[in-house]
XYZ file of C-alpha atoms in Angstrom:
295
model
C 123.783 154.904 169.600
C 120.092 154.064 169.213
C 118.615 150.780 170.421
C 119.135 148.986 167.095
C 122.818 149.926 167.132
C 123.053 148.746 170.730
C 121.545 145.407 169.739
C 124.133 145.153 166.973
C 126.817 145.856 169.584
C 125.337 143.135 171.814
C 125.563 140.670 168.900
C 129.183 141.594 168.310
C 130.020 141.121 172.016
C 128.667 137.575 171.827
C 130.406 136.828 168.513
C 133.756 138.223 169.668
C 133.504 136.737 173.143
C 134.390 139.984 174.900
C 133.478 143.631 175.373
C 136.827 145.126 174.381
C 137.014 143.276 171.040
C 133.452 144.287 170.171
C 134.163 147.871 171.145
C 137.071 148.075 168.724
C 134.755 147.137 165.854
C 132.421 149.976 166.860
C 135.211 152.450 167.767
C 134.065 152.448 171.402
C 136.150 152.289 174.559
C 135.611 149.382 176.982
C 133.939 151.811 179.389
C 131.516 152.950 176.687
C 130.677 149.358 175.755
C 130.029 148.530 179.420
C 127.753 151.554 179.683
C 125.799 150.566 176.559
C 125.391 147.002 177.788
C 124.241 148.197 181.192
C 121.678 150.434 179.501
C 120.393 147.518 177.448
C 120.063 145.342 180.549
C 118.277 148.148 182.371
C 115.857 148.576 179.474
C 114.936 144.887 179.440
C 115.106 144.559 183.214
C 117.300 141.464 183.047
C 120.937 140.465 183.120
C 121.938 139.419 179.599
C 125.520 138.258 180.108
C 127.444 136.568 182.877
C 130.818 138.291 182.932
C 134.147 137.379 184.524
C 137.601 138.856 183.943
C 138.315 136.085 181.407
C 135.051 135.144 179.728
C 131.409 135.933 179.083
C 128.386 133.666 178.723
C 124.756 134.243 177.872
C 122.032 134.113 180.482
C 118.684 132.558 179.566
C 117.332 136.050 178.889
C 120.427 136.827 176.828
C 119.840 133.799 174.609
C 116.269 134.920 173.956
C 117.444 138.416 173.052
C 120.228 137.026 170.859
C 117.748 135.262 168.579
C 115.462 138.274 168.237
C 118.317 140.747 167.870
C 119.778 138.844 164.933
C 116.436 138.996 163.135
C 115.996 142.723 163.784
C 119.529 143.715 162.782
C 119.457 141.513 159.683
C 116.095 142.857 158.525
C 117.273 146.437 159.087
C 120.334 145.815 156.924
C 118.190 144.256 154.207
C 115.825 147.234 154.294
C 118.711 149.667 154.001
C 120.137 147.720 151.065
C 116.806 147.723 149.224
C 116.429 151.461 149.679
C 120.009 152.355 148.810
C 120.814 149.808 146.108
C 117.512 148.663 144.676
C 115.371 145.595 145.210
C 117.480 143.245 143.049
C 120.851 144.264 144.436
C 122.330 141.983 147.104
C 124.567 143.443 149.793
C 125.691 142.894 153.343
C 127.695 140.305 155.290
C 127.394 136.516 155.249
C 129.193 134.365 157.789
C 129.645 130.732 156.789
C 131.370 127.745 158.401
C 132.716 124.741 156.480
C 135.162 121.841 156.930
C 138.779 122.567 155.993
C 139.127 120.430 152.859
C 135.663 121.066 151.501
C 135.901 124.780 152.217
C 139.189 125.168 150.375
C 138.451 122.932 147.414
C 134.739 123.396 146.743
C 133.015 126.086 148.831
C 135.626 128.765 148.036
C 134.966 128.291 144.317
C 131.257 128.883 144.790
C 132.003 131.974 146.875
C 134.282 133.338 144.156
C 131.505 133.076 141.552
C 128.842 134.375 143.924
C 130.846 137.441 144.953
C 131.753 138.209 141.339
C 128.017 138.378 140.618
C 127.227 140.295 143.835
C 130.182 142.607 144.613
C 128.391 144.367 147.471
C 128.195 141.149 149.515
C 130.980 140.470 152.033
C 131.759 136.907 153.095
C 133.448 135.663 156.271
C 134.400 131.997 155.742
C 135.440 130.066 158.854
C 137.132 126.704 158.228
C 137.084 124.053 160.930
C 136.604 120.318 161.158
C 135.178 120.703 164.666
C 131.629 121.354 165.849
C 130.329 124.896 165.324
C 127.364 126.355 167.230
C 125.894 128.498 164.462
C 123.670 130.560 166.743
C 126.198 131.235 169.491
C 128.991 132.076 167.039
C 126.845 134.194 164.747
C 127.101 132.177 161.531
C 124.414 132.460 158.873
C 125.219 129.115 157.244
C 127.194 125.987 157.998
C 128.181 123.042 155.843
C 128.307 119.686 157.600
C 128.723 116.022 156.857
C 126.205 113.612 158.361
C 122.614 113.796 159.460
C 121.177 116.848 161.216
C 120.735 116.202 164.940
C 119.960 119.706 166.229
C 116.195 120.221 165.841
C 116.601 124.007 166.086
C 118.403 124.053 162.726
C 117.144 123.670 159.162
C 119.033 121.909 156.374
C 119.195 121.553 152.603
C 120.972 118.564 151.112
C 123.974 119.298 148.917
C 124.730 115.708 147.955
C 125.781 112.266 149.149
C 129.057 111.964 151.006
C 130.965 108.771 150.222
C 133.815 108.012 152.589
C 136.629 106.124 150.879
C 139.656 104.311 152.255
C 142.690 105.459 150.297
C 146.471 105.444 150.172
C 149.238 106.579 147.840
C 150.797 104.167 145.325
C 154.128 104.627 147.122
C 152.670 103.531 150.484
C 151.058 100.460 148.911
C 154.318 99.531 147.168
C 156.169 99.598 150.488
C 153.508 98.081 152.764
C 151.168 96.076 150.554
C 147.467 96.494 149.753
C 144.825 95.481 152.340
C 142.241 93.059 150.934
C 139.843 93.075 153.893
C 138.977 95.688 156.562
C 140.578 93.427 159.171
C 143.906 93.871 157.345
C 143.974 97.526 158.410
C 145.177 96.347 161.827
C 148.571 95.743 160.178
C 148.762 99.215 158.626
C 149.493 102.758 159.782
C 146.178 104.638 159.566
C 145.974 108.427 159.511
C 143.429 109.598 162.071
C 141.228 112.653 162.441
C 140.569 114.237 165.833
C 137.302 116.076 166.473
C 137.685 117.859 169.794
C 138.358 115.117 172.330
C 137.206 112.342 169.970
C 139.501 110.423 167.642
C 137.913 108.951 164.512
C 139.444 105.483 164.707
C 136.243 103.433 164.401
C 135.919 102.998 160.642
C 132.622 101.608 159.251
C 132.401 98.986 156.505
C 129.697 96.846 154.941
C 130.172 93.087 155.315
C 127.509 90.733 153.930
C 124.965 93.542 153.941
C 125.629 94.612 157.531
C 127.480 97.621 158.865
C 130.518 96.654 160.955
C 133.056 98.777 162.789
C 136.792 98.135 162.666
C 139.082 99.939 165.117
C 142.235 101.233 163.450
C 145.440 102.704 164.828
C 148.241 104.916 163.585
C 151.136 107.165 164.508
C 149.728 110.374 163.006
C 146.544 112.208 163.931
C 145.384 115.775 163.376
C 142.310 117.981 163.626
C 142.901 119.279 160.085
C 141.493 117.177 157.237
C 143.732 118.938 154.702
C 146.823 117.826 156.631
C 145.568 114.231 156.789
C 144.992 114.326 153.019
C 148.511 115.642 152.450
C 150.029 112.971 154.698
C 148.137 110.361 152.720
C 149.382 111.697 149.368
C 152.938 111.734 150.740
C 152.747 108.042 151.598
C 152.612 108.203 155.391
C 149.601 105.919 155.801
C 146.035 104.978 154.924
C 143.181 107.481 155.364
C 139.396 107.469 155.394
C 138.342 110.537 153.428
C 135.260 112.033 151.816
C 135.016 111.690 148.054
C 134.457 115.475 147.963
C 137.965 115.941 149.408
C 140.037 113.482 147.371
C 138.265 113.271 144.001
C 141.021 115.210 142.234
C 143.741 113.128 143.937
C 142.102 109.895 142.775
C 141.722 111.198 139.218
C 145.368 112.308 139.134
C 146.648 109.010 140.535
C 148.064 110.562 143.703
C 145.749 108.310 145.721
C 144.219 104.883 145.152
C 140.845 103.759 146.513
C 141.046 100.664 148.744
C 138.466 98.085 149.831
C 135.709 99.230 147.415
C 133.754 96.002 147.986
C 133.301 96.952 151.652
C 132.404 100.632 151.236
C 129.848 101.840 153.820
C 126.606 103.510 152.685
C 126.963 107.259 152.071
C 125.852 109.937 154.504
C 124.523 113.385 153.628
C 126.371 116.602 152.948
C 124.157 119.489 153.995
C 124.040 123.255 154.234
C 122.417 124.177 157.543
C 121.065 127.403 158.977
C 119.304 128.533 162.169
C 115.575 127.922 162.190
C 112.817 130.153 163.453
C 113.652 133.208 161.414
C 113.494 134.443 157.842
C 116.790 134.214 155.990
C 118.079 137.456 154.472
C 117.849 137.491 150.694
C 121.632 137.393 150.280
C 121.854 134.282 152.477
C 119.044 132.560 150.570
C 120.804 133.385 147.294
C 124.107 131.922 148.479
C 122.318 128.793 149.728
C 120.773 128.375 146.272
C 124.192 128.850 144.647
C 125.774 126.196 146.864
C 123.016 123.702 146.092
C 123.302 124.344 142.347
C 127.100 124.029 142.303
C 127.207 120.803 144.305
C 124.408 119.295 142.225
C 126.466 120.020 139.115
């Protein structure tokens, strides 16, 4: 392997979280991967990874190399594609992260159209409602609700995210309809869990001011799709994005509650690592996402 291939192997080690898993992708034995990594560390004169029998982690020097290696490997793939396939042809991999509901119901549709137009592009879509470190996990793009807090990332707005309180007609028939956010204390609320945090502080607007009401319930999950399904089945009241439940509202499976107290919307954004030029295929997919959500 030349140095560029070794850098690609280094990237895969970080993405896979282990030498053996990365070696399988490159048809290399664990011993060969260890040898290649040792050669890379010798070349740069620095330890790049802290390794134990169970895990690996980047050193400070490894994090610096990770950023530069991604640029080099990506540009090399773009160059190869331009030579082999022509300037206008898009090819190569794109790794993207998105929330469960949004990924299934909206992002997947955009990917279907994009890949039909660009059959030489491969897409790896990772669905999670938890936090994703784009750089450490090797994602090209991420889609997130809320404002961007990481200054090392760049963002393009896809639209406004309205969060709506909703329930099924069956639940409301059995338990009544809340007229005020304080009434939620008497209802079973369906809760989302993000890592160690439970989303039970629901925001509302009262007399022009944002107020928080703490809710409780017997069901919680880290999967927004499951919470949506529970809500449609009549198990409780949920706070969901309009992007996730628009079709359910239109079909009458869910009913919006407390519209007079709806909090101001937050942003829905596509984000990507800063400090480097995006490959053409990634820029094209970003444009496609923005166009589809705007429509």
